[in-house]
GROMACS .gro file of C-alpha atoms in nm:
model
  148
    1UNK     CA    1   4.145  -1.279  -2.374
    2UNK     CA    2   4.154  -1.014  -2.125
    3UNK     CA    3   4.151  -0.990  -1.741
    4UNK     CA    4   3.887  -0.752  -1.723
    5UNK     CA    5   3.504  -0.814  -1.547
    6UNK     CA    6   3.223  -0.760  -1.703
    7UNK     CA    7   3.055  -0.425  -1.706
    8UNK     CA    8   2.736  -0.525  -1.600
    9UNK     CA    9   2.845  -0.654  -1.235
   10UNK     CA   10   2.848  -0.377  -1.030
   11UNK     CA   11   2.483  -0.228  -1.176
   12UNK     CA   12   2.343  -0.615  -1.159
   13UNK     CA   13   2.437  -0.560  -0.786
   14UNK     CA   14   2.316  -0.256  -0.767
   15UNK     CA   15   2.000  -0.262  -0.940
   16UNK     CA   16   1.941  -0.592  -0.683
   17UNK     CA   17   1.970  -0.358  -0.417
   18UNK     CA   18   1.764  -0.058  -0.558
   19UNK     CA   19   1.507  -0.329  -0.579
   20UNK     CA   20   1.527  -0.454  -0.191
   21UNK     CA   21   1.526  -0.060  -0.114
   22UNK     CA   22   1.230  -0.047  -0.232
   23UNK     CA   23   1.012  -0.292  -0.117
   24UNK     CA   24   1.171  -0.237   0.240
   25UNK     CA   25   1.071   0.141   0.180
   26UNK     CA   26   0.720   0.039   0.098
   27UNK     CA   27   0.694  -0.193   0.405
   28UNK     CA   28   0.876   0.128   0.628
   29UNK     CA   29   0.583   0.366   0.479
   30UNK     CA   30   0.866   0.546   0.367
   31UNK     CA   31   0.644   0.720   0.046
   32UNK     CA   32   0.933   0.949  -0.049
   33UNK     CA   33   1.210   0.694  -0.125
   34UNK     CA   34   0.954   0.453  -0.302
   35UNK     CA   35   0.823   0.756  -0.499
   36UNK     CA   36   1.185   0.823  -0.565
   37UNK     CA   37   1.288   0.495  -0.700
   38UNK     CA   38   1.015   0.469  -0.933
   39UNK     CA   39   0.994   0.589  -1.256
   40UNK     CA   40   0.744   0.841  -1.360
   41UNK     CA   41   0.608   0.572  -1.643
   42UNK     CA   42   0.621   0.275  -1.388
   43UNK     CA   43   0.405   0.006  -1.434
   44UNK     CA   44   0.289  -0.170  -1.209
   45UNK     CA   45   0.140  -0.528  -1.287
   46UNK     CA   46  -0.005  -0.825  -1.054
   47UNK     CA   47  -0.065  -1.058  -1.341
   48UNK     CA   48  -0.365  -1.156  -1.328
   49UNK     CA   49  -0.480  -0.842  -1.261
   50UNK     CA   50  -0.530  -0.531  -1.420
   51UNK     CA   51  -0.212  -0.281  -1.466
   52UNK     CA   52  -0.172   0.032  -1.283
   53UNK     CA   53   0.003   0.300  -1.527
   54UNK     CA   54   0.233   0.577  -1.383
   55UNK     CA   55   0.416   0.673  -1.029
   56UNK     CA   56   0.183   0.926  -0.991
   57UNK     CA   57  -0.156   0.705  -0.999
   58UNK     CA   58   0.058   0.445  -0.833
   59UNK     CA   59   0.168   0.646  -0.538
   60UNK     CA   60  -0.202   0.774  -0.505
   61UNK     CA   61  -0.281   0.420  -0.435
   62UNK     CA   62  -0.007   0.323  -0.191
   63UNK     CA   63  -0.017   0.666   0.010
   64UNK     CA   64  -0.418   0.610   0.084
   65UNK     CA   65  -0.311   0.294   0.225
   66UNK     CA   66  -0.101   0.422   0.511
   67UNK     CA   67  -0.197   0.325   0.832
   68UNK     CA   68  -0.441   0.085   0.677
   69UNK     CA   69  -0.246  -0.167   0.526
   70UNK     CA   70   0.062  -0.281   0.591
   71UNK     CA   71   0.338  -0.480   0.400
   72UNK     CA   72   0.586  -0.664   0.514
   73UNK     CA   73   0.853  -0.858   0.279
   74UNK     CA   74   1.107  -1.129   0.352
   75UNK     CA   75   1.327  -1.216  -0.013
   76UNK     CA   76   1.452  -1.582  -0.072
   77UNK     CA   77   1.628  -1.479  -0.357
   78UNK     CA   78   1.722  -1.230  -0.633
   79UNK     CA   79   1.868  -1.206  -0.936
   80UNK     CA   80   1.992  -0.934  -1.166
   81UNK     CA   81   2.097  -0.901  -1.577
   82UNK     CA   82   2.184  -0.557  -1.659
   83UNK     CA   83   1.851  -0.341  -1.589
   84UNK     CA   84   1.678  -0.651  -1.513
   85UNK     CA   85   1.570  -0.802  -1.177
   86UNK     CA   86   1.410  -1.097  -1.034
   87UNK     CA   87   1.276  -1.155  -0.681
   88UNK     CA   88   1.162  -1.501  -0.539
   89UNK     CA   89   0.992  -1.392  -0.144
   90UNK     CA   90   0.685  -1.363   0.049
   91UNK     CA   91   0.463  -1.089   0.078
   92UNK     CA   92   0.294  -1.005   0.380
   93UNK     CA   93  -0.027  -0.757   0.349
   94UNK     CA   94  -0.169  -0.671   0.692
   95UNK     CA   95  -0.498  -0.534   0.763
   96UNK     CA   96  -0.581  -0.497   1.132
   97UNK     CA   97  -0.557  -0.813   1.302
   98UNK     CA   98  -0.524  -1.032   0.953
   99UNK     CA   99  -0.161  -1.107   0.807
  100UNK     CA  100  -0.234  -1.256   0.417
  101UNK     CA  101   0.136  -1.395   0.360
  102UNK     CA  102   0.154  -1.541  -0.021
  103UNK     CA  103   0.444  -1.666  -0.211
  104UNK     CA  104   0.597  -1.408  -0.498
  105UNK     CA  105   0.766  -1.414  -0.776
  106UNK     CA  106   0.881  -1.035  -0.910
  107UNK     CA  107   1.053  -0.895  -1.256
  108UNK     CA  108   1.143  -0.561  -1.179
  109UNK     CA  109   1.324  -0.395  -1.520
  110UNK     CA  110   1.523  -0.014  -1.396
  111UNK     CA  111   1.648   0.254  -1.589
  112UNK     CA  112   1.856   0.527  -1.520
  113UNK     CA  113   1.823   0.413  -1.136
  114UNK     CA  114   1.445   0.415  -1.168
  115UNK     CA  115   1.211   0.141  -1.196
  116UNK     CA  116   1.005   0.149  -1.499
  117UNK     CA  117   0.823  -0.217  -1.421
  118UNK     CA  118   0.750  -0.392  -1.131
  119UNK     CA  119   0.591  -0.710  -1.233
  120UNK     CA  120   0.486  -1.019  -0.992
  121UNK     CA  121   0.360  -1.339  -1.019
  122UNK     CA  122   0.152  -1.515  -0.722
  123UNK     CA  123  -0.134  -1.793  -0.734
  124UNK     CA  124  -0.473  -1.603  -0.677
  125UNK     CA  125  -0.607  -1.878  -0.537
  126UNK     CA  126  -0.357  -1.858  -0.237
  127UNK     CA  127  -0.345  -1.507  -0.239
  128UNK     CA  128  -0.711  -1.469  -0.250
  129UNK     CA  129  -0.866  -1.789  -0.096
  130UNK     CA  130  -0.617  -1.977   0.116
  131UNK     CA  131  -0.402  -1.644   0.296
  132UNK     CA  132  -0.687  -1.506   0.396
  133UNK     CA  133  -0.828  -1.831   0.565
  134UNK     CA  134  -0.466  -1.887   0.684
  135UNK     CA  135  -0.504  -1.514   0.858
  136UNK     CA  136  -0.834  -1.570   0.992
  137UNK     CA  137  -0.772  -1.895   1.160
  138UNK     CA  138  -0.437  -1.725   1.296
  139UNK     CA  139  -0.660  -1.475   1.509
  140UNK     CA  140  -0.828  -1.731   1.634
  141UNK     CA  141  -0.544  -1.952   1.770
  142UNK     CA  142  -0.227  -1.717   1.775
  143UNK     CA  143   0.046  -2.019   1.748
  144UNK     CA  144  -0.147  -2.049   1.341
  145UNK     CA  145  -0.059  -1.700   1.292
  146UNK     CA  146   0.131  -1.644   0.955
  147UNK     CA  147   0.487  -1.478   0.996
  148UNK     CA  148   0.806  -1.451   0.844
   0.00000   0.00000   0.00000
């Protein structure tokens, strides 16, 4: 028996916070950290959904959304193994006046300080059908408006 922690606590931790740095870069527009925290082979999967393949083709896609679309992210909870974390939060994409806000569940799996997969899980139907009415009906009568 021995006194001693286990190795993986302190990267658990931080690869849980690498993770949160990231999403709060993406809702910041801050390109350069995200780009920076993601691997050049990152994947990208909504499931669901077809997979985006590399940080370059991936950053493409989030840099022509600036100004657009915005993103705004509140975690409930997260988790990390090793290289190996799990988000439960909502998502917030805003486009104009509408705020979709959906329910997420993410696997995010890091190397070497880089994520290599970012992975979430969501219902399409809310996502697609039900935040969207949700944001509509909140421009209409403000006090309906989604928010964190």
């Amino acid at each position: 028996m021995t006194d001693e922690a286990p190795e993986t606590i302190v990267p658990s931790a931080d690869n849980a916070s690498l993770v949160q740095r990231f999403l709060f870069a993406l809702a910041e527009e801050d390109f350069d950290t995200v780009e920076s925290l993601a691997a050049p082979e990152l994947v990208w999967q909504n499931v669901g959904l077809p997979s985006i393949r590399g940080r370059r083709r991936i950053m493409g896609l989030l840099r022509r959304g600036e100004g657009k679309v915005g993103f705004a992210v509140t975690f409930h909870r997260i988790a990390a193994d090793g290289d190996t974390v799990l988000t439960e939060r909502t998502d917030a994409i805003i486009i104009g006046p509408l705020r979709l806000q959906f329910w997420v569940c993410g696997a995010f799996e890091l190397r070497d300080g880089q994520i290599t997969l970012w992975r979430d899980y969501f219902d399409l139907l809310d996502c697609l059908v039900k935040a969207p009415l949700r944001a509509l009906a909140g421009t209409v009568i403000p006090a309906l408006r989604p928010r964190f």
